Coordinates of C-alpha atoms and ligand atoms in Angstrom, one line a residue:
M1460 CA -36.9 -64.3 -44.5
K1461 CA -33.9 -62.3 -43.6
Y1462 CA -30.8 -63.0 -41.0
V1463 CA -28.6 -60.2 -39.8
G1464 CA -25.7 -61.3 -37.5
S1465 CA -24.5 -59.8 -35.0
I1466 CA -20.6 -59.9 -32.7
D1467 CA -21.4 -58.7 -28.9
Q1468 CA -17.4 -58.8 -27.9
G1469 CA -18.5 -57.9 -24.0
T1470 CA -15.5 -57.6 -21.1
S1471 CA -16.0 -61.9 -20.5
S1472 CA -17.1 -63.6 -23.6
T1473 CA -18.2 -63.0 -27.1
R1474 CA -21.6 -64.3 -28.5
F1475 CA -22.7 -64.2 -31.7
I1476 CA -26.2 -63.9 -32.3
I1477 CA -28.0 -64.4 -35.6
F1478 CA -32.1 -62.6 -35.5
N1479 CA -34.6 -62.4 -38.1
E1480 CA -36.3 -59.5 -39.2
S1481 CA -39.0 -59.7 -36.4
G1482 CA -35.6 -59.6 -34.5
D1483 CA -36.3 -62.6 -32.5
I1484 CA -32.9 -64.9 -31.7
V1485 CA -32.3 -67.1 -34.2
A1486 CA -29.3 -68.7 -32.9
V1487 CA -26.8 -68.0 -30.3
S1488 CA -23.2 -69.0 -29.2
Q1489 CA -21.1 -67.8 -26.9
K1490 CA -17.5 -68.6 -25.5
E1491 CA -15.6 -66.6 -22.6
H1492 CA -12.2 -65.2 -22.9
K1493 CA -9.8 -64.7 -20.0
Q1494 CA -9.0 -62.2 -17.2
Y1495 CA -5.5 -61.0 -16.6
F1496 CA -4.2 -59.4 -13.5
P1497 CA -1.1 -58.6 -14.0
E1498 CA -0.8 -56.3 -10.4
P1499 CA -3.1 -55.0 -8.4
G1500 CA -5.7 -53.1 -10.3
W1501 CA -4.8 -53.7 -13.1
V1502 CA -6.7 -55.8 -15.9
E1503 CA -5.9 -57.1 -19.6
H1504 CA -7.4 -59.1 -22.1
D1505 CA -4.8 -61.1 -25.2
P1506 CA -6.6 -59.0 -28.4
M1507 CA -5.5 -62.3 -30.5
E1508 CA -7.9 -64.8 -28.5
I1509 CA -10.3 -61.8 -29.0
W1510 CA -10.2 -62.3 -32.0
S1511 CA -9.9 -66.4 -32.0
C1512 CA -13.3 -66.6 -29.6
T1513 CA -14.7 -64.5 -32.2
C1514 CA -14.0 -66.8 -34.8
D1515 CA -15.5 -69.5 -32.8
V1516 CA -18.5 -68.1 -31.9
I1517 CA -19.3 -67.1 -35.6
A1518 CA -18.6 -70.8 -37.1
D1519 CA -20.3 -72.3 -34.0
C1520 CA -23.8 -70.5 -34.0
L1521 CA -23.6 -70.9 -38.0
K1522 CA -23.5 -75.1 -37.9
S1523 CA -25.8 -75.0 -35.3
S1524 CA -28.6 -73.4 -37.2
P1525 CA -29.8 -73.9 -40.7
L1526 CA -28.1 -71.1 -41.8
S1527 CA -24.8 -70.5 -43.6
A1528 CA -22.9 -66.6 -43.8
S1529 CA -24.4 -66.2 -47.0
D1530 CA -28.1 -66.2 -46.0
L1531 CA -26.8 -63.2 -43.0
S1532 CA -27.9 -59.6 -44.7
S1533 CA -25.3 -57.8 -42.8
V1534 CA -23.9 -57.7 -39.8
G1535 CA -22.7 -56.0 -37.0
I1536 CA -20.6 -55.4 -34.0
T1537 CA -21.0 -54.0 -30.4
N1538 CA -18.5 -54.1 -28.0
Q1539 CA -16.9 -53.5 -24.5
R1540 CA -16.0 -49.8 -25.1
E1541 CA -12.7 -48.1 -23.9
T1542 CA -10.6 -51.1 -24.3
T1543 CA -7.2 -49.8 -25.6
V1544 CA -5.5 -52.5 -28.2
V1545 CA -2.5 -51.4 -30.5
W1546 CA -0.7 -53.5 -33.0
N1547 CA 1.5 -53.5 -36.1
S1548 CA 0.0 -53.2 -39.5
E1549 CA 2.5 -55.1 -40.5
T1550 CA 2.7 -58.3 -38.6
G1551 CA -1.4 -58.1 -37.4
E1552 CA 0.4 -58.5 -34.1
P1553 CA -0.5 -56.3 -31.1
Y1554 CA 2.3 -55.1 -29.7
Y1555 CA 0.5 -55.1 -25.6
N1556 CA -2.0 -57.1 -24.2
A1557 CA -5.6 -54.9 -24.9
V1558 CA -5.9 -52.9 -21.6
V1559 CA -9.0 -53.1 -20.4
W1560 CA -12.3 -50.4 -19.2
N1561 CA -12.0 -51.4 -16.2
D1562 CA -8.5 -51.2 -16.1
A1563 CA -6.5 -48.7 -12.7
R1564 CA -3.1 -48.1 -13.8
T1565 CA -3.6 -45.0 -15.4
A1566 CA -5.4 -43.5 -12.8
S1567 CA -2.1 -41.1 -12.0
I1568 CA -1.6 -39.9 -15.4
A1569 CA -5.2 -38.8 -16.1
K1570 CA -4.8 -37.0 -12.6
S1571 CA -1.4 -35.1 -13.5
L1572 CA -3.1 -34.1 -17.3
E1573 CA -5.7 -32.6 -14.8
G1574 CA -3.4 -30.9 -12.7
K1575 CA -2.0 -29.0 -15.5
Y1576 CA -5.0 -28.9 -17.8
G1577 CA -8.0 -28.5 -15.0
P1578 CA -11.0 -30.7 -15.1
D1579 CA -12.9 -28.4 -17.6
R1580 CA -10.6 -28.9 -21.2
F1581 CA -11.4 -31.8 -21.9
R1582 CA -14.4 -32.3 -20.4
A1583 CA -16.0 -28.8 -22.4
K1584 CA -14.9 -31.0 -26.4
T1585 CA -15.7 -34.1 -25.3
G1586 CA -18.1 -34.6 -22.2
L1587 CA -16.0 -36.6 -20.7
P1588 CA -13.5 -36.3 -17.3
L1589 CA -10.0 -37.0 -17.1
A1590 CA -10.1 -40.8 -16.0
S1591 CA -8.9 -43.7 -15.8
Y1592 CA -11.5 -45.3 -17.4
F1593 CA -11.0 -44.0 -20.9
S1594 CA -8.7 -44.9 -23.8
A1595 CA -6.4 -41.7 -23.9
T1596 CA -4.9 -42.3 -20.3
K1597 CA -4.6 -45.7 -21.5
L1598 CA -2.8 -45.6 -24.9
L1599 CA -0.8 -42.6 -23.0
W1600 CA 0.9 -45.1 -20.8
L1601 CA 1.3 -47.8 -24.1
M1602 CA 3.2 -45.7 -25.1
E1603 CA 5.4 -44.7 -22.6
N1604 CA 6.0 -48.5 -21.3
V1605 CA 6.1 -50.4 -25.1
K1606 CA 9.5 -50.2 -26.6
G1607 CA 8.8 -48.6 -30.5
L1608 CA 5.3 -48.0 -29.8
K1609 CA 5.3 -44.0 -30.0
E1610 CA 8.1 -44.7 -32.4
G1611 CA 5.6 -47.2 -34.7
L1612 CA 2.6 -45.0 -34.0
K1613 CA 4.7 -41.8 -35.5
S1614 CA 5.6 -43.6 -38.4
G1615 CA 1.4 -45.1 -38.8
K1616 CA 3.1 -48.8 -38.5
A1617 CA 1.6 -49.2 -35.3
K1618 CA -2.3 -48.9 -35.2
F1619 CA -4.6 -47.7 -31.7
G1620 CA -7.8 -48.7 -32.1
T1621 CA -10.9 -49.7 -29.7
I1622 CA -12.1 -53.6 -29.1
D1623 CA -14.1 -52.4 -32.7
S1624 CA -11.0 -51.5 -34.4
W1625 CA -9.1 -55.0 -33.9
L1626 CA -12.5 -56.9 -34.9
M1627 CA -13.0 -55.1 -38.2
Y1628 CA -9.6 -54.8 -38.7
N1629 CA -9.3 -58.4 -39.0
L1630 CA -12.3 -59.5 -40.3
T1631 CA -11.5 -57.4 -43.1
G1632 CA -8.2 -59.1 -43.8
G1633 CA -5.4 -58.1 -41.0
V1634 CA -2.5 -57.0 -43.1
D1635 CA -3.9 -58.0 -46.4
G1636 CA -6.3 -54.7 -46.2
G1637 CA -8.3 -54.6 -42.7
I1638 CA -9.2 -51.4 -42.8
H1639 CA -9.2 -49.5 -39.9
I1640 CA -12.1 -47.3 -38.7
T1641 CA -14.0 -46.9 -35.2
S1642 CA -17.2 -46.0 -34.6
V1643 CA -18.4 -42.6 -33.4
C1644 CA -19.9 -43.9 -30.2
N1645 CA -17.0 -45.8 -29.1
A1646 CA -14.9 -42.7 -30.4
S1647 CA -16.2 -40.7 -27.9
R1648 CA -15.0 -43.0 -25.5
T1649 CA -11.6 -42.1 -25.9
L1650 CA -11.5 -38.8 -24.2
M1651 CA -10.0 -37.6 -28.0
M1652 CA -12.8 -36.7 -30.1
N1653 CA -14.5 -33.5 -30.4
L1654 CA -18.1 -34.1 -29.5
E1655 CA -19.2 -31.3 -31.5
T1656 CA -17.6 -32.0 -34.8
L1657 CA -17.6 -35.9 -34.4
Q1658 CA -13.7 -35.9 -35.0
W1659 CA -10.6 -36.2 -33.5
D1660 CA -10.0 -33.3 -31.4
D1661 CA -6.3 -32.0 -32.6
D1662 CA -6.0 -29.8 -29.6
I1663 CA -6.2 -32.6 -27.3
L1664 CA -3.8 -34.7 -29.8
K1665 CA -1.1 -31.8 -29.4
I1666 CA -1.7 -32.2 -25.6
L1667 CA -1.3 -35.5 -25.8
D1668 CA 1.1 -36.3 -28.4
V1669 CA -0.7 -39.3 -30.4
P1670 CA -0.4 -38.9 -33.9
K1671 CA -3.1 -38.1 -35.8
E1672 CA -1.8 -41.2 -38.2
C1673 CA -2.3 -43.8 -35.5
L1674 CA -5.7 -43.1 -35.1
P1675 CA -8.8 -45.4 -37.0
K1676 CA -11.0 -43.1 -39.0
I1677 CA -14.5 -42.0 -37.6
V1678 CA -17.5 -43.9 -39.4
S1679 CA -21.4 -44.0 -38.6
N1680 CA -22.8 -46.2 -36.7
S1681 CA -24.9 -47.7 -40.1
E1682 CA -23.6 -47.9 -42.8
V1683 CA -21.7 -50.5 -45.3
Y1684 CA -17.9 -50.6 -44.2
G1685 CA -17.2 -53.1 -46.2
V1686 CA -17.0 -57.4 -46.6
G1687 CA -16.2 -60.2 -44.2
A1688 CA -12.4 -61.6 -45.6
K1689 CA -12.1 -64.2 -48.8
G1690 CA -11.7 -67.5 -46.8
G1691 CA -13.5 -66.2 -43.5
Y1692 CA -16.5 -67.5 -41.6
L1693 CA -18.2 -64.2 -43.0
D1694 CA -16.6 -64.6 -46.0
N1695 CA -18.0 -61.6 -48.4
V1696 CA -21.0 -60.7 -45.9
P1697 CA -22.2 -56.8 -45.6
L1698 CA -19.9 -55.6 -42.4
A1699 CA -22.3 -52.5 -41.7
G1700 CA -23.2 -51.5 -37.6
I1701 CA -20.7 -50.9 -34.7
L1702 CA -22.2 -49.5 -31.6
G1703 CA -20.7 -50.2 -27.7
D1704 CA -22.1 -52.2 -26.0
Q1705 CA -24.1 -49.5 -24.1
Q1706 CA -25.7 -47.8 -27.0
A1707 CA -26.4 -50.5 -28.3
A1708 CA -28.8 -51.8 -25.6
M1709 CA -29.9 -48.4 -26.1
F1710 CA -30.7 -48.9 -30.0
G1711 CA -32.1 -52.1 -29.2
Q1712 CA -34.4 -50.8 -27.2
T1713 CA -35.7 -48.3 -29.4
C1714 CA -35.0 -45.4 -27.0
Y1715 CA -34.2 -43.5 -30.1
A1716 CA -36.8 -40.5 -28.6
P1717 CA -35.0 -37.8 -26.9
G1718 CA -35.9 -39.2 -23.2
E1719 CA -36.4 -42.3 -23.5
V1720 CA -34.1 -44.5 -21.1
K1721 CA -33.0 -47.4 -21.0
S1722 CA -31.6 -49.2 -17.6
T1723 CA -28.7 -52.5 -17.8
Y1724 CA -28.6 -54.7 -14.5
G1725 CA -25.4 -56.4 -15.3
T1726 CA -22.5 -56.7 -13.0
G1727 CA -22.8 -53.0 -12.9
N1728 CA -25.2 -50.7 -13.3
F1729 CA -25.5 -48.2 -17.1
V1730 CA -27.9 -46.3 -17.5
L1731 CA -28.6 -44.1 -20.8
M1732 CA -30.7 -41.3 -22.1
N1733 CA -31.2 -40.0 -26.0
T1734 CA -30.8 -36.6 -25.5
G1735 CA -31.6 -35.8 -29.1
T1736 CA -29.7 -33.9 -31.6
S1737 CA -28.2 -31.7 -29.2
Q1738 CA -26.0 -32.4 -26.3
C1739 CA -26.2 -32.0 -22.8
K1740 CA -23.0 -30.7 -20.7
S1741 CA -24.2 -32.6 -17.3
T1742 CA -23.4 -30.4 -13.9
N1743 CA -24.8 -33.5 -12.1
G1744 CA -22.2 -36.3 -12.2
L1745 CA -23.2 -37.9 -15.5
L1746 CA -21.4 -38.1 -18.8
T1747 CA -22.2 -36.9 -21.8
T1748 CA -21.6 -39.4 -25.1
V1749 CA -22.7 -40.4 -28.4
G1750 CA -25.8 -42.4 -28.6
Y1751 CA -25.5 -42.7 -32.6
K1752 CA -25.3 -42.0 -35.7
L1753 CA -26.9 -43.6 -38.3
G1754 CA -24.5 -43.0 -42.0
D1755 CA -25.2 -39.2 -43.0
Q1756 CA -28.3 -38.7 -40.7
E1757 CA -27.4 -36.1 -37.3
V1758 CA -25.8 -37.2 -35.1
V1759 CA -27.7 -38.3 -31.6
Y1760 CA -26.4 -37.8 -28.2
A1761 CA -27.0 -39.4 -24.7
L1762 CA -26.4 -38.6 -21.4
E1763 CA -25.4 -41.6 -19.2
G1764 CA -24.6 -43.0 -15.7
A1765 CA -22.6 -45.3 -14.4
V1766 CA -23.2 -47.3 -11.1
A1767 CA -20.4 -50.2 -10.5
Y1768 CA -22.0 -52.5 -8.2
C1769 CA -25.1 -54.1 -8.7
G1770 CA -25.7 -57.8 -9.9
S1771 CA -22.0 -58.4 -8.6
V1772 CA -23.3 -57.7 -4.7
V1773 CA -25.7 -60.8 -5.6
Q1774 CA -23.0 -62.4 -7.0
W1775 CA -21.1 -61.5 -3.3
L1776 CA -23.8 -62.9 -1.0
R1777 CA -23.4 -65.9 -3.4
D1778 CA -20.3 -66.2 -3.5
N1779 CA -18.1 -64.1 -0.1
L1780 CA -21.5 -64.3 2.4
K1781 CA -22.0 -67.5 1.4
I1782 CA -26.4 -66.8 2.1
I1783 CA -27.7 -67.5 -0.7
Q1784 CA -27.0 -70.6 -3.4
D1785 CA -27.8 -69.0 -6.4
A1786 CA -29.0 -65.8 -7.7
P1787 CA -32.8 -65.9 -7.3
Q1788 CA -32.8 -67.1 -4.5
S1789 CA -31.6 -63.3 -3.9
Q1790 CA -35.6 -62.7 -4.3
T1791 CA -36.9 -66.3 -2.0
F1792 CA -35.5 -65.0 1.1
A1793 CA -36.2 -61.1 0.5
E1794 CA -40.0 -62.0 0.5
N1795 CA -40.4 -64.0 3.1
V1796 CA -40.0 -60.0 4.6
D1797 CA -42.5 -57.6 4.0
D1798 CA -40.4 -54.9 3.8
N1799 CA -35.7 -54.1 5.0
G1800 CA -37.1 -54.2 8.2
G1801 CA -35.5 -50.7 8.7
M1802 CA -31.9 -51.9 7.1
Y1803 CA -29.8 -50.2 4.6
F1804 CA -26.6 -51.8 2.7
V1805 CA -24.6 -49.3 0.4
P1806 CA -22.2 -51.5 -1.3
A1807 CA -19.7 -48.7 -1.6
F1808 CA -17.5 -51.4 -1.9
A1809 CA -14.5 -49.5 -2.9
G1810 CA -16.6 -46.0 -3.2
L1811 CA -19.2 -44.6 -5.3
F1812 CA -19.6 -43.6 -9.1
A1813 CA -21.8 -41.5 -10.7
P1814 CA -23.7 -39.6 -9.6
R1815 CA -21.7 -39.3 -6.5
W1816 CA -18.3 -39.7 -7.1
R1817 CA -17.1 -40.5 -3.7
S1818 CA -13.3 -42.7 -3.8
D1819 CA -13.6 -42.3 0.1
A1820 CA -17.3 -43.5 0.6
R1821 CA -16.4 -47.5 1.1
G1822 CA -19.5 -50.5 2.0
C1823 CA -21.9 -50.6 5.1
F1824 CA -25.3 -52.0 6.0
V1825 CA -26.5 -49.9 8.9
G1826 CA -30.0 -49.4 10.6
M1827 CA -29.9 -53.3 12.0
T1828 CA -31.4 -54.7 15.0
A1829 CA -31.3 -57.5 16.4
Y1830 CA -34.9 -57.8 14.4
N1831 CA -33.1 -58.0 11.2
T1832 CA -32.6 -61.6 9.6
R1833 CA -30.7 -62.9 6.6
D1834 CA -34.2 -62.3 3.8
H1835 CA -33.7 -58.5 5.3
V1836 CA -29.4 -58.5 4.3
C1837 CA -31.4 -59.9 1.1
R1838 CA -33.9 -57.2 0.9
A1839 CA -30.9 -54.0 1.3
A1840 CA -29.1 -55.6 -1.2
L1841 CA -31.1 -55.8 -4.1
E1842 CA -33.4 -52.3 -3.2
A1843 CA -29.5 -51.0 -2.9
A1844 CA -29.5 -51.1 -7.0
A1845 CA -32.9 -49.2 -7.3
Y1846 CA -31.7 -46.4 -5.0
Q1847 CA -28.7 -46.5 -6.9
C1848 CA -30.2 -46.6 -10.2
K1849 CA -32.3 -43.9 -8.8
E1850 CA -29.5 -41.5 -8.4
V1851 CA -28.4 -42.0 -11.6
V1852 CA -32.3 -41.1 -13.1
D1853 CA -32.4 -38.2 -10.7
A1854 CA -29.0 -36.6 -12.3
M1855 CA -30.6 -37.0 -15.4
V1856 CA -33.5 -35.6 -15.2
K1857 CA -31.1 -32.5 -13.6
D1858 CA -29.3 -32.2 -15.7
S1859 CA -32.0 -32.3 -19.6
G1860 CA -35.3 -30.6 -17.3
V1861 CA -37.1 -34.3 -19.3
D1862 CA -39.6 -36.2 -16.2
L1863 CA -39.2 -39.8 -17.2
A1864 CA -42.0 -41.4 -18.1
A1865 CA -40.6 -45.1 -18.2
M1866 CA -37.4 -46.8 -18.0
K1867 CA -36.8 -49.9 -20.1
V1868 CA -34.5 -51.9 -18.6
D1869 CA -32.9 -55.1 -19.7
G1870 CA -30.0 -57.6 -17.9
G1871 CA -29.1 -60.3 -16.2
M1872 CA -31.2 -58.5 -13.1
T1873 CA -33.8 -58.1 -14.5
A1874 CA -34.7 -61.5 -13.8
N1875 CA -35.4 -60.3 -10.1
T1876 CA -39.5 -59.0 -10.4
L1877 CA -39.2 -58.1 -6.3
L1878 CA -36.4 -55.3 -7.5
M1879 CA -38.7 -54.6 -11.0
Q1880 CA -41.3 -53.7 -8.5
F1881 CA -39.6 -51.8 -6.4
Q1882 CA -37.7 -50.0 -8.9
A1883 CA -40.8 -48.8 -10.6
D1884 CA -42.0 -47.8 -6.8
M1885 CA -39.2 -45.7 -7.3
L1886 CA -38.8 -44.4 -9.1
D1887 CA -42.4 -44.0 -9.2
C1888 CA -42.8 -45.0 -13.4
P1889 CA -43.1 -47.4 -15.3
V1890 CA -40.9 -49.8 -15.7
Y1891 CA -40.7 -52.1 -19.1
R1892 CA -38.4 -55.6 -20.0
P1893 CA -38.7 -56.1 -23.6
V1894 CA -39.5 -59.7 -24.7
V1895 CA -36.1 -60.3 -26.6
P1896 CA -33.3 -59.7 -23.6
E1897 CA -30.2 -59.4 -25.8
T1898 CA -30.9 -56.1 -26.6
T1899 CA -27.2 -55.2 -26.6
A1900 CA -26.7 -57.5 -29.7
L1901 CA -30.2 -56.7 -31.0
G1902 CA -29.3 -52.6 -31.1
A1903 CA -26.1 -54.2 -33.2
A1904 CA -28.1 -55.8 -36.2
Y1905 CA -30.6 -53.1 -36.0
A1906 CA -28.0 -50.8 -37.1
A1907 CA -26.3 -53.0 -40.1
G1908 CA -29.6 -54.8 -41.2
L1909 CA -30.6 -50.4 -41.4
A1910 CA -27.6 -50.4 -43.6
V1911 CA -28.3 -52.9 -46.1
G1912 CA -32.2 -51.8 -46.0
V1913 CA -33.4 -54.7 -43.9
W1914 CA -35.4 -52.9 -41.8
S1915 CA -36.7 -49.8 -44.1
G1916 CA -36.1 -47.1 -40.5
L1917 CA -36.0 -46.3 -37.2
D1918 CA -40.1 -46.6 -37.5
E1919 CA -40.6 -50.1 -38.1
I1920 CA -38.4 -50.9 -36.0
K1921 CA -39.3 -49.9 -33.0
K1922 CA -42.8 -52.5 -34.0
N1923 CA -40.4 -55.0 -33.2
W1924 CA -40.2 -53.7 -29.6
K1925 CA -42.3 -56.1 -27.4
C1926 CA -42.9 -55.5 -23.7
D1927 CA -42.8 -59.1 -21.9
K1928 CA -43.9 -57.5 -18.7
Q1929 CA -44.7 -54.7 -17.5
W1930 CA -44.3 -52.8 -13.6
E1931 CA -46.0 -49.9 -12.0
S1932 CA -46.0 -47.1 -8.8
K1933 CA -48.0 -48.9 -6.5
M1934 CA -46.0 -47.0 -3.4
E1935 CA -47.2 -44.7 -1.3
A1936 CA -45.1 -41.3 -1.8
P1937 CA -44.5 -41.1 1.4
V1938 CA -43.5 -44.6 2.1
R1939 CA -41.0 -43.4 -0.8
E1940 CA -39.6 -40.3 0.7
K1941 CA -39.8 -42.8 4.1
Y1942 CA -36.3 -44.9 2.4
W1943 CA -35.1 -42.2 -0.2
T1944 CA -34.6 -40.2 3.0
E1945 CA -33.4 -43.3 5.1
W1946 CA -31.4 -44.4 1.3
N1947 CA -29.4 -40.8 1.6
R1948 CA -29.1 -41.0 5.4
A1949 CA -27.2 -44.6 4.7
V1950 CA -24.5 -43.4 1.9
S1951 CA -23.7 -40.5 4.9
K1952 CA -23.0 -42.8 6.5
S1953 CA -20.4 -44.7 3.9
L1954 CA -18.6 -41.3 2.9
G1955 CA -15.4 -40.2 3.9
W1956 CA -14.6 -43.5 5.4
V1957 CA -11.5 -43.9 3.2
E1958 CA -9.2 -42.1 5.9
G1959 CA -6.7 -39.6 3.5
G1960 CA -10.0 -39.6 0.9
D1961 CA -10.9 -37.4 -1.1
G1962 CA -13.8 -36.4 1.2
S1963 CA -14.5 -34.3 -2.0
S1964 CA -18.1 -32.4 -2.3
E1965 CA -20.2 -34.1 -4.8
K1966 CA -19.3 -30.8 -6.8
Q1967 CA -18.7 -31.9 -10.0
G1968 CA -15.8 -29.8 -10.6
S1969 CA -13.7 -32.0 -8.4
G1970 CA -15.8 -35.0 -7.7
W1971 CA -15.4 -35.8 -11.7
G1972 CA -11.4 -36.0 -10.2
K1973 CA -12.5 -38.9 -7.9
V1974 CA -13.8 -41.4 -11.3
V1975 CA -10.2 -42.9 -11.3
A1976 CA -11.7 -45.0 -9.1
F1977 CA -14.2 -46.3 -11.5
A1978 CA -11.4 -48.5 -12.6
A1979 CA -9.7 -49.8 -9.3
I1980 CA -13.3 -50.4 -8.5
A1981 CA -13.7 -52.4 -11.6
A1982 CA -11.0 -54.2 -11.8
G1983 CA -11.8 -55.4 -7.8
V1984 CA -15.7 -56.7 -8.6
G1985 CA -13.5 -58.7 -11.4
F1986 CA -11.6 -60.2 -8.9
M1987 CA -13.3 -60.9 -6.4
M1988 CA -16.4 -61.7 -8.5
G1989 CA -13.9 -64.7 -10.5
H1990 CA -14.4 -62.3 -13.7
K1991 CA -17.2 -64.3 -14.7
R1992 CA -19.8 -61.8 -15.8
R1993 CA -22.5 -63.4 -18.1
Ligands
ADP2438 N1 -32.9 -63.4 -10.4 C1 -31.7 -62.9 -10.3 N2 -31.9 -62.0 -9.5 C2 -31.1 -60.9 -9.0 N3 -29.2 -60.9 -9.5 C3 -29.8 -61.5 -10.6 C4 -31.0 -62.8 -11.2 N4 -30.0 -63.1 -12.3 C5 -29.1 -62.5 -12.5 N5 -28.4 -61.9 -12.2 C6 -27.5 -61.1 -11.4 O1 -27.1 -60.7 -12.6 C7 -26.2 -61.2 -12.8 C8 -26.0 -61.3 -14.6 O2 -26.3 -60.1 -15.9 P1 -25.7 -60.3 -16.9 O3 -26.8 -59.0 -17.9 O4 -25.0 -61.7 -17.6 O5 -24.6 -59.2 -17.0 P2 -23.5 -59.0 -17.9 O6 -23.4 -59.0 -19.1 O7 -22.3 -57.7 -16.9 O8 -22.3 -60.3 -17.5 C9 -25.0 -61.6 -12.4 O9 -24.4 -60.1 -11.5 C10 -25.7 -61.7 -11.5 O10 -26.1 -61.7 -10.2
G3P2439 O1 -18.8 -55.9 -21.5 P1 -19.8 -54.5 -19.9 O2 -21.5 -55.5 -20.3 O3 -19.0 -54.6 -19.5 O4 -19.9 -53.3 -21.0 C1 -18.5 -52.4 -20.1 C2 -18.8 -51.1 -20.7 O5 -18.9 -50.8 -22.0 C3 -17.8 -50.4 -19.9 O6 -17.5 -48.6 -20.1

């Protein structure tokens, strides 16, 4: 039997999981790290803590299993995306805390770039809007605010990277010969990579005044990059796969054919559609991004939609409204009633993300009468996840011209079978949940195993995917239409609540500017939910 390890470095915790050739979990270890909120809307992680958590989970996982590092054919990395680290290559020390993907401090930088260059100059090359969500704005902030950094970056002493780069540098020895790389799908989230050439874009670097010397080398998602450093927990183990976490989930879900879609229901909801080897430019509020690139093979692109409030709404019912004691109870209560009793809940707690991008929206319950109970509130909250996902999927269908044949789902909220049935009903297509729920870690393991021949190719991997449960659409079309119409009416009530808000149309051109709200909202989720994610 062959084994592959996977480091899953997420926003709130780090896991190390060992998989066997069948893609089954053999051993797992997990550790949370601290979230820092030095100012409202700011979110930081300590890169040294992330590195030490990574070492700890590898050590613990190996200790808890009969395996040792030398039994691992290879190890892959999957990571929270966009989060930005800068470090001193002479000391191996970070210059500053990691600025996390959901940190809003750079909203004004994004806005001013948009004012100067328009929304399209960057999007045309990178597939992304100008927003604080993406790494380049974070790097610009660091360059302006950290003493000596600008000079360090220019001289090559200081290095920039996303979390994959930081971990790979340390895993391969740090100051003693650590390598400086990033995977192409992580690079595609920086606002600095050209989606066509898959290289750093000189025009953009010039505009931003970012020296190329500080940037990591862009590598494929599956190849042997190096081996674990001597004396480390992964001594001499090939490090052979890197994927951003949402792309890793798509890979682990074996969405290898154009048109295949995965939807991850965790804190937020991230839907990715494989769009094949040509880019699908969104005109409906989605991101164009790199899905994966295996060694020398052609790149595969994806369309992505991100929804901020998903499982976090259930945590809000538990922690703030205190109407449920735990997440599964949301289903128990929702099942007490036949339907939503005419009420809808739009969880736009700090605006709406994909595909609407409305920072002026706020959360609302609408359609309530004295008939409604706690059970309807639970039902409306769960239904909201399905409606928001449908909005993204509809945008994907419009952008790609591909009808959804089925959707693969993963994430903690897929334990909620009422939601999964309702999702199938609203999408009017089957929804499949796999046996192995850790699709993110599995995706990185597959990438790493492919590079060293554990699996011969995607066809072999595809055979590992097994369905745990599936839901078929059972809803009559007129009922679906009624719900959909009412949901859209409910959303219209949530819009424009923030006075002086953008009040923009839903056109992508103007709406993209409001993506900056993403960070603020996500940061808000962190504050509100006490930063517990997994
Ligand atoms: N049975 C359930 N019903 C509804 N929501 C659930 C259920 N179980 C877990 N969740 C939600 O799923 C989320 C955790 O899922 P997970 O995939 O671990 O998220 P993340 O990786 O973003 O931390 C939490 O927000 C939790 O409220
Ligand atoms: O670490 P997660 O699961 O919260 O994912 C975060 C995303 O990668 C942000 O783009």
